[in-house]
């Protein structure tokens, strides 16, 4: 999984460097503060890209070691938070001894502030985090488009793109709706996600982002969806701001 994240960072942003990591000593301080032993996969996440905010902190950030906390139930160690605190991703305390334990999701959108399984490994959840934060960085503007995910749209996506090697997972804002699914093609990242708006056909939305506007236009041309008009920009291939 780490090699995939390194390759993604190199292709979509800039290569990871040692300066992008958080030293193990900072993670050990968090362990001392919490009185808990953190799993190897979380150490490895921080060491590889813990300081790369473009990959981890656009919308719903990876928490830094000194921000780690327990969820309201006291049963999960929370390592990622929705930006307004409406949801969080955490490791069940009883699973902390595993090297790469499962992750659960709690959300205000669940009854009685309960939580449910999210992904079966921390490493997978951190890979999904990187994809999600990349989409949020590009979603609104010339590098992103979206349309209702009708059956015809989904069939077209499956014909032109490969599934990303991540299991489907619940969306924090609609955890009991259709799961989030990821697809990719050269220069393109696509996400099928639930939409709680009952007026949306089939209850899901296709979100497309690209490394360039041309990448996004290729998907729009190939997928027969109800695409809104693209936002105009001065230059068709202007580099993405900040990257």
mmCIF file of C-alpha atoms in Angstrom:
data_model
loop_
_atom_site.group_PDB
_atom_site.id
_atom_site.type_symbol
_atom_site.label_atom_id
_atom_site.label_comp_id
_atom_site.label_asym_id
_atom_site.label_seq_id
_atom_site.Cartn_x
_atom_site.Cartn_y
_atom_site.Cartn_z
ATOM 1 C CA UNK A 1 0.000 0.000 0.000
ATOM 2 C CA UNK A 2 2.828 2.432 0.828
ATOM 3 C CA UNK A 3 4.385 1.999 -2.614
ATOM 4 C CA UNK A 4 1.029 2.835 -4.181
ATOM 5 C CA UNK A 5 0.794 6.027 -2.120
ATOM 6 C CA UNK A 6 4.347 6.983 -3.082
ATOM 7 C CA UNK A 7 3.529 6.456 -6.763
ATOM 8 C CA UNK A 8 0.307 8.448 -6.450
ATOM 9 C CA UNK A 9 2.056 11.391 -4.769
ATOM 10 C CA UNK A 10 4.735 11.381 -7.473
ATOM 11 C CA UNK A 11 2.138 11.384 -10.287
ATOM 12 C CA UNK A 12 -0.445 13.769 -8.848
ATOM 13 C CA UNK A 13 1.548 16.177 -6.700
ATOM 14 C CA UNK A 14 5.272 15.878 -5.954
ATOM 15 C CA UNK A 15 7.406 12.978 -4.759
ATOM 16 C CA UNK A 16 7.503 12.149 -1.091
ATOM 17 C CA UNK A 17 10.722 13.033 0.718
ATOM 18 C CA UNK A 18 12.042 12.268 4.225
ATOM 19 C CA UNK A 19 10.996 15.786 5.241
ATOM 20 C CA UNK A 20 7.350 14.817 4.631
ATOM 21 C CA UNK A 21 7.425 12.344 7.529
ATOM 22 C CA UNK A 22 6.895 12.720 11.257
ATOM 23 C CA UNK A 23 9.673 11.198 13.405
ATOM 24 C CA UNK A 24 8.771 8.154 15.530
ATOM 25 C CA UNK A 25 9.664 10.118 18.660
ATOM 26 C CA UNK A 26 6.643 12.366 18.175
ATOM 27 C CA UNK A 27 4.397 9.332 17.864
ATOM 28 C CA UNK A 28 5.865 7.831 21.039
ATOM 29 C CA UNK A 29 5.015 11.058 22.891
ATOM 30 C CA UNK A 30 1.405 10.560 21.821
ATOM 31 C CA UNK A 31 1.508 7.013 23.156
ATOM 32 C CA UNK A 32 2.742 8.298 26.509
ATOM 33 C CA UNK A 33 0.045 10.966 26.625
ATOM 34 C CA UNK A 34 -2.734 8.515 25.784
ATOM 35 C CA UNK A 35 -1.359 5.534 27.686
ATOM 36 C CA UNK A 36 -1.806 3.413 24.546
ATOM 37 C CA UNK A 37 0.462 1.541 22.148
ATOM 38 C CA UNK A 38 -0.151 2.600 18.538
ATOM 39 C CA UNK A 39 -0.090 0.066 15.684
ATOM 40 C CA UNK A 40 2.814 -0.187 13.260
ATOM 41 C CA UNK A 41 0.678 0.957 10.305
ATOM 42 C CA UNK A 42 -0.021 4.297 11.993
ATOM 43 C CA UNK A 43 3.703 4.782 12.727
ATOM 44 C CA UNK A 44 4.414 4.029 9.066
ATOM 45 C CA UNK A 45 1.744 6.462 7.868
ATOM 46 C CA UNK A 46 3.205 9.302 9.889
ATOM 47 C CA UNK A 47 6.779 8.426 8.889
ATOM 48 C CA UNK A 48 5.959 8.380 5.170
ATOM 49 C CA UNK A 49 3.669 11.376 4.629
ATOM 50 C CA UNK A 50 2.398 12.709 7.957
ATOM 51 C CA UNK A 51 3.388 16.300 7.122
ATOM 52 C CA UNK A 52 2.043 16.339 3.568
ATOM 53 C CA UNK A 53 -1.022 18.495 4.082
ATOM 54 C CA UNK A 54 -1.863 18.491 0.360
ATOM 55 C CA UNK A 55 -2.410 14.727 0.673
ATOM 56 C CA UNK A 56 -3.825 14.548 4.195
ATOM 57 C CA UNK A 57 -5.448 17.820 5.282
ATOM 58 C CA UNK A 58 -7.504 19.440 2.527
ATOM 59 C CA UNK A 59 -10.915 18.733 4.061
ATOM 60 C CA UNK A 60 -11.078 15.909 6.613
ATOM 61 C CA UNK A 61 -7.549 15.713 7.964
ATOM 62 C CA UNK A 62 -5.232 13.073 9.301
ATOM 63 C CA UNK A 63 -4.687 14.090 12.905
ATOM 64 C CA UNK A 64 -1.136 14.828 13.977
ATOM 65 C CA UNK A 65 0.211 12.684 16.814
ATOM 66 C CA UNK A 66 -0.429 15.386 19.431
ATOM 67 C CA UNK A 67 -4.052 15.622 18.209
ATOM 68 C CA UNK A 68 -4.921 11.928 18.574
ATOM 69 C CA UNK A 69 -7.902 11.355 20.875
ATOM 70 C CA UNK A 70 -10.667 8.941 21.803
ATOM 71 C CA UNK A 71 -14.129 9.044 20.264
ATOM 72 C CA UNK A 72 -17.169 9.956 22.430
ATOM 73 C CA UNK A 73 -17.750 6.292 23.260
ATOM 74 C CA UNK A 74 -14.174 5.906 24.528
ATOM 75 C CA UNK A 75 -13.820 2.800 22.363
ATOM 76 C CA UNK A 76 -11.927 4.156 19.325
ATOM 77 C CA UNK A 77 -8.570 5.860 18.927
ATOM 78 C CA UNK A 78 -9.390 8.625 16.435
ATOM 79 C CA UNK A 79 -6.681 9.432 13.852
ATOM 80 C CA UNK A 80 -8.773 11.307 11.253
ATOM 81 C CA UNK A 81 -11.566 13.820 11.764
ATOM 82 C CA UNK A 82 -14.266 15.447 9.685
ATOM 83 C CA UNK A 83 -13.334 19.132 9.523
ATOM 84 C CA UNK A 84 -16.169 20.260 11.813
ATOM 85 C CA UNK A 85 -16.000 17.278 14.128
ATOM 86 C CA UNK A 86 -19.164 15.673 12.763
ATOM 87 C CA UNK A 87 -17.444 12.331 12.198
ATOM 88 C CA UNK A 88 -14.196 10.525 12.791
ATOM 89 C CA UNK A 89 -12.182 7.501 11.759
ATOM 90 C CA UNK A 90 -10.653 5.397 14.505
ATOM 91 C CA UNK A 91 -9.165 2.094 15.592
ATOM 92 C CA UNK A 92 -11.041 0.001 18.165
ATOM 93 C CA UNK A 93 -8.910 -0.021 21.301
ATOM 94 C CA UNK A 94 -9.166 -3.794 21.500
ATOM 95 C CA UNK A 95 -7.443 -4.020 18.082
ATOM 96 C CA UNK A 96 -4.511 -1.673 18.774
ATOM 97 C CA UNK A 97 -2.119 -4.573 19.294
ATOM 98 C CA UNK A 98 -2.468 -5.575 15.625
ATOM 99 C CA UNK A 99 0.151 -4.274 13.181
ATOM 100 C CA UNK A 100 -2.481 -3.081 10.685
ATOM 101 C CA UNK A 101 -5.819 -3.178 12.492
ATOM 102 C CA UNK A 102 -9.324 -2.487 11.170
ATOM 103 C CA UNK A 103 -10.803 1.011 11.186
ATOM 104 C CA UNK A 104 -14.279 2.097 12.229
ATOM 105 C CA UNK A 105 -16.300 5.208 11.454
ATOM 106 C CA UNK A 106 -18.413 7.226 13.877
ATOM 107 C CA UNK A 107 -20.703 9.981 12.664
ATOM 108 C CA UNK A 108 -23.442 12.326 13.769
ATOM 109 C CA UNK A 109 -25.390 10.748 10.898
ATOM 110 C CA UNK A 110 -25.531 7.431 12.762
ATOM 111 C CA UNK A 111 -28.089 6.827 15.520
ATOM 112 C CA UNK A 112 -26.969 7.500 19.097
ATOM 113 C CA UNK A 113 -23.419 8.487 18.027
ATOM 114 C CA UNK A 114 -22.689 4.830 17.261
ATOM 115 C CA UNK A 115 -19.969 3.548 14.942
ATOM 116 C CA UNK A 116 -19.628 0.952 12.216
ATOM 117 C CA UNK A 117 -16.840 -0.870 10.345
ATOM 118 C CA UNK A 118 -15.073 1.277 7.755
ATOM 119 C CA UNK A 119 -12.113 -0.620 6.251
ATOM 120 C CA UNK A 120 -10.268 -3.713 7.383
ATOM 121 C CA UNK A 121 -6.811 -2.073 7.660
ATOM 122 C CA UNK A 122 -5.336 1.255 8.768
ATOM 123 C CA UNK A 123 -3.152 1.274 5.656
ATOM 124 C CA UNK A 124 -6.232 1.011 3.423
ATOM 125 C CA UNK A 125 -7.995 3.785 5.344
ATOM 126 C CA UNK A 126 -4.955 6.049 4.923
ATOM 127 C CA UNK A 127 -4.815 5.310 1.197
ATOM 128 C CA UNK A 128 -8.503 6.213 0.944
ATOM 129 C CA UNK A 129 -7.761 9.398 2.883
ATOM 130 C CA UNK A 130 -5.171 10.413 0.269
ATOM 131 C CA UNK A 131 -7.630 9.804 -2.571
ATOM 132 C CA UNK A 132 -10.425 11.670 -0.787
ATOM 133 C CA UNK A 133 -8.281 14.685 0.023
ATOM 134 C CA UNK A 134 -6.989 14.826 -3.556
ATOM 135 C CA UNK A 135 -10.545 14.831 -4.872
ATOM 136 C CA UNK A 136 -11.545 17.592 -2.460
ATOM 137 C CA UNK A 137 -8.597 19.714 -3.636
ATOM 138 C CA UNK A 138 -9.700 19.476 -7.280
ATOM 139 C CA UNK A 139 -13.422 18.789 -7.166
ATOM 140 C CA UNK A 140 -14.744 22.336 -7.492
ATOM 141 C CA UNK A 141 -13.183 24.021 -10.506
ATOM 142 C CA UNK A 142 -11.738 23.166 -13.901
ATOM 143 C CA UNK A 143 -9.961 20.041 -12.630
ATOM 144 C CA UNK A 144 -13.174 18.367 -11.459
ATOM 145 C CA UNK A 145 -16.688 17.574 -12.669
ATOM 146 C CA UNK A 146 -19.575 15.520 -11.341
ATOM 147 C CA UNK A 147 -22.888 14.118 -12.495
ATOM 148 C CA UNK A 148 -25.642 11.804 -11.212
ATOM 149 C CA UNK A 149 -24.441 8.210 -11.241
ATOM 150 C CA UNK A 150 -27.182 6.514 -13.220
ATOM 151 C CA UNK A 151 -26.842 2.882 -14.257
ATOM 152 C CA UNK A 152 -25.651 4.029 -17.711
ATOM 153 C CA UNK A 153 -22.993 6.256 -16.138
ATOM 154 C CA UNK A 154 -21.734 3.465 -13.868
ATOM 155 C CA UNK A 155 -21.548 1.035 -16.790
ATOM 156 C CA UNK A 156 -19.512 3.547 -18.808
ATOM 157 C CA UNK A 157 -17.129 4.121 -15.898
ATOM 158 C CA UNK A 158 -16.608 0.406 -15.417
ATOM 159 C CA UNK A 159 -15.891 -0.002 -19.133
ATOM 160 C CA UNK A 160 -13.209 2.703 -19.323
ATOM 161 C CA UNK A 161 -11.610 2.633 -15.858
ATOM 162 C CA UNK A 162 -10.048 0.117 -13.499
ATOM 163 C CA UNK A 163 -11.284 -0.275 -9.931
ATOM 164 C CA UNK A 164 -8.831 1.027 -7.364
ATOM 165 C CA UNK A 165 -7.629 -1.751 -5.071
ATOM 166 C CA UNK A 166 -9.711 -0.613 -2.103
ATOM 167 C CA UNK A 167 -12.882 -2.218 -0.763
ATOM 168 C CA UNK A 168 -16.083 -0.138 -0.834
ATOM 169 C CA UNK A 169 -16.458 1.928 2.320
ATOM 170 C CA UNK A 170 -19.214 4.025 3.923
ATOM 171 C CA UNK A 171 -19.356 7.784 3.442
ATOM 172 C CA UNK A 172 -19.284 9.685 6.745
ATOM 173 C CA UNK A 173 -22.175 11.978 5.719
ATOM 174 C CA UNK A 174 -24.425 9.114 4.581
ATOM 175 C CA UNK A 175 -22.993 6.004 6.246
ATOM 176 C CA UNK A 176 -26.052 3.855 5.656
ATOM 177 C CA UNK A 177 -26.295 4.743 1.957
ATOM 178 C CA UNK A 178 -24.447 3.211 -0.980
ATOM 179 C CA UNK A 179 -20.726 2.773 -0.260
ATOM 180 C CA UNK A 180 -17.941 4.835 -1.796
ATOM 181 C CA UNK A 181 -16.173 3.146 -4.721
ATOM 182 C CA UNK A 182 -13.007 4.279 -6.490
ATOM 183 C CA UNK A 183 -11.862 3.961 -10.119
ATOM 184 C CA UNK A 184 -8.862 5.248 -12.029
ATOM 185 C CA UNK A 185 -7.409 5.672 -15.499
ATOM 186 C CA UNK A 186 -4.208 7.449 -16.586
ATOM 187 C CA UNK A 187 -4.442 11.026 -15.293
ATOM 188 C CA UNK A 188 -7.930 10.468 -13.894
ATOM 189 C CA UNK A 189 -9.448 9.626 -10.513
ATOM 190 C CA UNK A 190 -13.151 8.809 -10.219
ATOM 191 C CA UNK A 191 -15.326 8.317 -7.176
ATOM 192 C CA UNK A 192 -18.839 6.907 -6.960
ATOM 193 C CA UNK A 193 -20.321 8.220 -3.737
ATOM 194 C CA UNK A 194 -23.776 8.354 -2.164
ATOM 195 C CA UNK A 195 -25.871 11.493 -2.303
ATOM 196 C CA UNK A 196 -28.386 11.976 0.523
ATOM 197 C CA UNK A 197 -30.458 14.210 -1.778
ATOM 198 C CA UNK A 198 -33.488 12.084 -2.618
ATOM 199 C CA UNK A 199 -33.872 13.883 -5.966
ATOM 200 C CA UNK A 200 -30.616 12.394 -7.279
ATOM 201 C CA UNK A 201 -31.289 9.403 -9.598
ATOM 202 C CA UNK A 202 -30.141 6.093 -8.091
ATOM 203 C CA UNK A 203 -28.894 7.971 -5.016
ATOM 204 C CA UNK A 204 -25.253 8.274 -6.113
ATOM 205 C CA UNK A 205 -22.962 10.808 -7.752
ATOM 206 C CA UNK A 206 -19.915 10.339 -9.977
ATOM 207 C CA UNK A 207 -17.056 12.704 -9.138
ATOM 208 C CA UNK A 208 -14.186 12.995 -11.613
ATOM 209 C CA UNK A 209 -10.897 14.814 -11.110
ATOM 210 C CA UNK A 210 -7.912 14.923 -13.413
ATOM 211 C CA UNK A 211 -4.304 15.943 -13.524
ATOM 212 C CA UNK A 212 -5.338 18.368 -16.273
ATOM 213 C CA UNK A 213 -8.535 19.739 -17.733
ATOM 214 C CA UNK A 214 -7.972 17.568 -20.798
ATOM 215 C CA UNK A 215 -8.100 14.455 -18.602
ATOM 216 C CA UNK A 216 -11.462 15.537 -17.191
ATOM 217 C CA UNK A 217 -12.827 16.366 -20.644
ATOM 218 C CA UNK A 218 -11.952 12.848 -21.819
ATOM 219 C CA UNK A 219 -14.192 11.366 -19.133
ATOM 220 C CA UNK A 220 -17.011 13.809 -19.861
ATOM 221 C CA UNK A 221 -16.840 12.888 -23.551
ATOM 222 C CA UNK A 222 -16.850 9.145 -22.827
ATOM 223 C CA UNK A 223 -19.447 8.962 -20.052
ATOM 224 C CA UNK A 224 -23.018 9.885 -21.102
ATOM 225 C CA UNK A 225 -23.969 11.715 -17.928
ATOM 226 C CA UNK A 226 -25.897 14.870 -17.108
ATOM 227 C CA UNK A 227 -22.767 17.011 -16.799
ATOM 228 C CA UNK A 228 -23.060 20.664 -15.777
ATOM 229 C CA UNK A 229 -21.099 23.261 -17.720
ATOM 230 C CA UNK A 230 -17.419 23.527 -16.866
ATOM 231 C CA UNK A 231 -16.093 26.669 -15.248
ATOM 232 C CA UNK A 232 -14.053 28.830 -17.658
ATOM 233 C CA UNK A 233 -10.338 29.323 -16.945
ATOM 234 C CA UNK A 234 -7.690 31.549 -18.574
ATOM 235 C CA UNK A 235 -5.482 28.703 -19.870
ATOM 236 C CA UNK A 236 -6.522 25.139 -20.621
ATOM 237 C CA UNK A 237 -3.439 23.495 -19.128
ATOM 238 C CA UNK A 238 -2.515 25.884 -16.319
ATOM 239 C CA UNK A 239 -0.770 23.941 -13.498
ATOM 240 C CA UNK A 240 -2.892 23.200 -10.486
ATOM 241 C CA UNK A 241 -2.443 26.015 -7.918
ATOM 242 C CA UNK A 242 0.048 25.138 -5.196
ATOM 243 C CA UNK A 243 1.284 21.968 -6.912
#
